[in-house]
Every structure is written in C-alpha cells, then in structure tokens.
Amino acid sequence: MTTTDDFTAVRPQLRIDGAEPLSRELIARVQAFADQAEEAGPDSVAVLRLTGDAPADAPVGVPADGVSIALVNKWERALRRIERLSATTVAVVDGECGGTALETLLTTDLRLGTPDVWLRLPSGAGPGSAWPGMALYRLANQVGVARVRRAALFDTPVGAVDALELGLLDEIADDLDTAVAVALAVTPGRGADVAVRRQLLLEATTTTFEEALGRHLAACDRVLRRGAHASES
C-alpha cells in the first residue's frame, strides 16, 4: 500500500506537535522548512504534518523558563513566511490539533484531516483563555467573527464535521494516506499563480476596492500574457 511517506519523500516537510512549547528550535525548523519550500520552486508542494495539543492548563508554547514577546514576534513572522510561500502548502491533520499546530494550520492552502480531528485555539493564561495571537486574526478573516466566536471566546473545540463546514478543513478522510496521495498528485503544476491568488485573498478583507483593483488587474494581465504566449508557441 502506498503511504504518505512514499509521496512526500522528496518534498519539503514539516512536523509540528501542538503540545510542543514555543522555542527557538521550533522557529528554526519552520524557517528551514520555508527555505526548502522556496528552493523547491513555485510548482512544488510542501507538506505539513500537524497533531497534538498542549495540556489544558498550559499556556501556548510557554517553556519552563518563560517566553519573551520577541520570541512570539519571531514565531509570528515565521508563520507569515509559510503563508507567503510560492509553493503550495498541504496540511495533514490527525487527531487533536491545538497550540502551535493549530496556528500553523491556519497558514496553509489545502487542509486534510481524519474524522477524529478536534481543533482548539492555543491557550493564553490557563484554561478557557485563548492566546491573543494572530490565529485570532486569521480565523476572523478566513471564517468570520460570528462563526468562530465560541471557539475564540470560550475555548470551545471544533470537531472535524464543523471544521469542514467552516472551511478550516477541506477534506475528511478515514484513509488519510490515500487522500494525501490524491491531493499531491493533482496539486503540482499550478506555479506561482497559487501564491498570487492566495495573496489577493489575504488582502481582500483589509484593502479597499480602489487599492485592490490595480493588483488584481496586474494578476489578470499576467494570465492573459501567459495565454497569449502559449497560443503562439
């Protein structure tokens, strides 16, 4: 039987356990993953394996010796790199997904999960206190404030079916290996257009029509030029 490891053997990969505390080592791994994805080029697919959640009484990613706001800033900037990669990113989520894993999930393009997935926002200062990081910003922009209010304000976990309905997951599969293999087979070949369209979507809720028009026209012009070039060759 073909497994996800067979299909991802030569692809940039990153594994994050949400129970893992925020650290310089974790940030370095994310940055190295981003470097590999950029080196692989815009037609590549980068795979993130995400699972695990921090204990209910543990603040997100806070190691025993504490965490500085400078470290949080570096983490948020590392996540932003994933969100702006030229490569397509595919997240594979298994079981519980919280903490740093959940924050990473929200930066990806295609999200596949098992039926037993439970998504939970990272905790800030104990049970029921959501960490006020950029995951809140991404959730509000991707899903809408009203639809994630309970998860954000009252630490309500989101099950697989609800996550699918909200668009936090794109597919639920019992056989995750097969689902990933299919996704990896059809995703490549999109080129830098994926990054361009992703960026236009990210900017849509914070940019006026007049500001956005020029960027969208430039993207349309690139597509038209490429089409004209293809017809001539």
Coordinates of C-alpha atoms in Angstrom, one line a residue, residues 3-167:
T3 CA 1.7 5.7 2.1
T4 CA 2.1 9.5 2.6
D5 CA 5.8 8.9 3.3
D6 CA 6.2 7.5 -0.3
F7 CA 4.6 10.6 -1.8
T8 CA 6.4 13.1 0.4
A9 CA 9.9 11.6 0.4
V10 CA 11.3 14.3 -1.8
R11 CA 9.0 17.1 -0.8
P12 CA 9.7 19.8 1.8
Q13 CA 8.1 18.5 5.0
L14 CA 7.5 19.8 8.5
R15 CA 6.0 18.0 11.5
I16 CA 4.6 20.1 14.4
D17 CA 3.2 18.7 17.6
G18 CA 0.8 21.2 19.2
A19 CA 2.0 20.0 22.7
E20 CA 5.5 21.3 21.8
P21 CA 6.3 24.6 23.5
L22 CA 7.3 27.6 21.5
S23 CA 11.0 27.7 21.3
R24 CA 13.9 29.0 19.1
E25 CA 14.4 25.4 17.9
L26 CA 10.8 25.2 16.6
I27 CA 11.1 28.6 14.9
A28 CA 14.3 27.5 13.3
R29 CA 12.6 24.3 12.0
V30 CA 9.8 26.4 10.5
Q31 CA 12.3 28.8 8.9
A32 CA 14.3 25.8 7.5
F33 CA 11.1 24.3 6.0
A34 CA 10.3 27.7 4.4
D35 CA 13.8 27.8 2.9
Q36 CA 13.4 24.3 1.5
A37 CA 10.0 25.1 0.0
E38 CA 11.3 28.3 -1.7
E39 CA 14.3 26.4 -3.1
A40 CA 11.9 23.7 -4.5
G41 CA 10.2 26.3 -6.6
P42 CA 6.6 27.5 -7.2
D43 CA 5.5 24.3 -8.8
S44 CA 6.3 22.3 -5.7
V45 CA 4.1 21.1 -2.8
A46 CA 5.2 21.5 0.8
V47 CA 3.6 19.1 3.3
L48 CA 2.9 19.9 7.0
R49 CA 2.0 17.1 9.4
L50 CA 0.1 18.5 12.3
T51 CA -1.2 16.9 15.5
G52 CA -1.2 17.3 19.3
D53 CA -2.5 19.9 21.7
A54 CA -1.0 21.5 24.8
P55 CA -2.3 20.4 28.2
A56 CA -5.5 22.3 29.2
D57 CA -3.7 24.1 32.0
A58 CA -0.6 25.1 30.0
P59 CA -0.3 28.4 28.1
V60 CA 0.6 28.1 24.5
G61 CA 4.2 27.4 23.9
V62 CA 5.5 28.7 27.2
P63 CA 8.6 26.8 28.1
A64 CA 9.7 26.4 31.7
D65 CA 11.9 29.4 31.7
G66 CA 9.2 31.7 30.2
V67 CA 8.8 33.3 26.8
S68 CA 9.5 36.8 25.6
I69 CA 7.4 38.9 23.3
A70 CA 10.4 39.0 21.0
L71 CA 10.2 35.2 20.6
V72 CA 6.5 35.4 19.9
N73 CA 7.2 38.0 17.2
K74 CA 9.8 35.7 15.6
W75 CA 7.2 32.9 15.6
E76 CA 4.5 35.0 14.0
R77 CA 6.9 36.1 11.3
A78 CA 7.9 32.5 10.7
L79 CA 4.3 31.6 10.2
R80 CA 3.9 34.5 7.9
R81 CA 6.7 33.0 5.7
I82 CA 4.6 29.8 5.3
E83 CA 1.6 31.9 4.4
R84 CA 3.5 33.7 1.7
L85 CA 5.5 30.8 0.1
S86 CA 5.5 30.5 -3.6
A87 CA 4.9 26.7 -3.2
T88 CA 1.5 25.2 -2.4
T89 CA 1.2 24.0 1.2
V90 CA -0.8 21.0 2.2
A91 CA -1.6 20.3 5.9
V92 CA -2.3 16.8 7.1
V93 CA -4.1 16.9 10.5
D94 CA -4.5 13.8 12.7
G95 CA -6.5 13.8 15.9
E96 CA -6.2 16.7 18.3
C97 CA -4.7 19.9 16.9
G98 CA -4.1 22.9 19.1
G99 CA -1.3 25.2 20.2
T100 CA 1.4 25.8 17.7
A101 CA 0.0 23.1 15.3
L102 CA -3.4 25.0 15.1
E103 CA -1.6 28.3 14.5
T104 CA 0.4 26.7 11.7
L105 CA -2.7 25.0 10.1
L106 CA -4.3 28.4 9.6
T107 CA -1.4 29.4 7.3
T108 CA -1.8 26.5 4.8
D109 CA -3.6 26.2 1.4
L110 CA -5.1 22.7 1.5
R111 CA -6.1 21.0 4.7
L112 CA -6.8 17.3 5.1
G113 CA -7.9 15.7 8.3
T114 CA -9.1 12.5 9.9
P115 CA -12.7 12.1 11.3
D116 CA -11.4 12.3 14.9
V117 CA -9.9 15.8 14.4
W118 CA -10.5 18.3 17.2
L119 CA -9.2 21.9 16.6
R120 CA -8.6 24.1 19.6
L121 CA -7.2 27.6 19.8
P122 CA -4.0 27.9 21.8
S123 CA -4.5 28.8 25.4
G124 CA -3.0 32.0 26.8
A125 CA -3.1 32.1 30.6
G126 CA -4.8 28.9 31.6
P127 CA -8.0 27.0 30.7
G128 CA -10.6 29.0 28.7
S129 CA -8.3 31.9 27.9
A130 CA -7.4 32.0 24.2
W131 CA -3.9 33.2 23.3
P132 CA -4.4 36.6 21.6
G133 CA -2.0 35.8 18.8
M134 CA -2.5 36.1 15.0
A135 CA -4.5 32.9 14.9
L136 CA -7.5 35.1 16.0
Y137 CA -6.8 37.4 13.1
R138 CA -6.6 34.6 10.6
L139 CA -9.8 32.9 12.0
A140 CA -11.8 36.1 11.7
N141 CA -10.6 36.7 8.2
Q142 CA -11.0 33.1 7.0
V143 CA -14.2 32.2 8.7
G144 CA -15.8 35.3 10.1
V145 CA -16.2 36.6 13.6
A146 CA -19.7 35.2 14.3
R147 CA -18.8 31.7 13.2
V148 CA -15.8 31.4 15.5
R149 CA -16.9 33.4 18.4
R150 CA -17.4 30.5 20.8
A151 CA -14.1 28.9 19.9
A152 CA -12.3 32.2 20.4
L153 CA -14.0 33.5 23.5
F154 CA -15.0 30.3 25.4
D155 CA -12.3 27.8 24.4
T156 CA -14.9 25.6 22.5
P157 CA -13.1 22.9 20.4
V158 CA -14.2 22.4 16.8
G159 CA -14.8 18.9 15.6
A160 CA -14.0 17.5 12.2
V161 CA -17.5 17.9 10.7
D162 CA -17.8 21.5 11.9
A163 CA -14.3 22.3 10.8
L164 CA -15.2 21.1 7.3
E165 CA -18.4 23.2 7.3
L166 CA -16.4 26.2 8.4
G167 CA -13.7 25.7 5.8

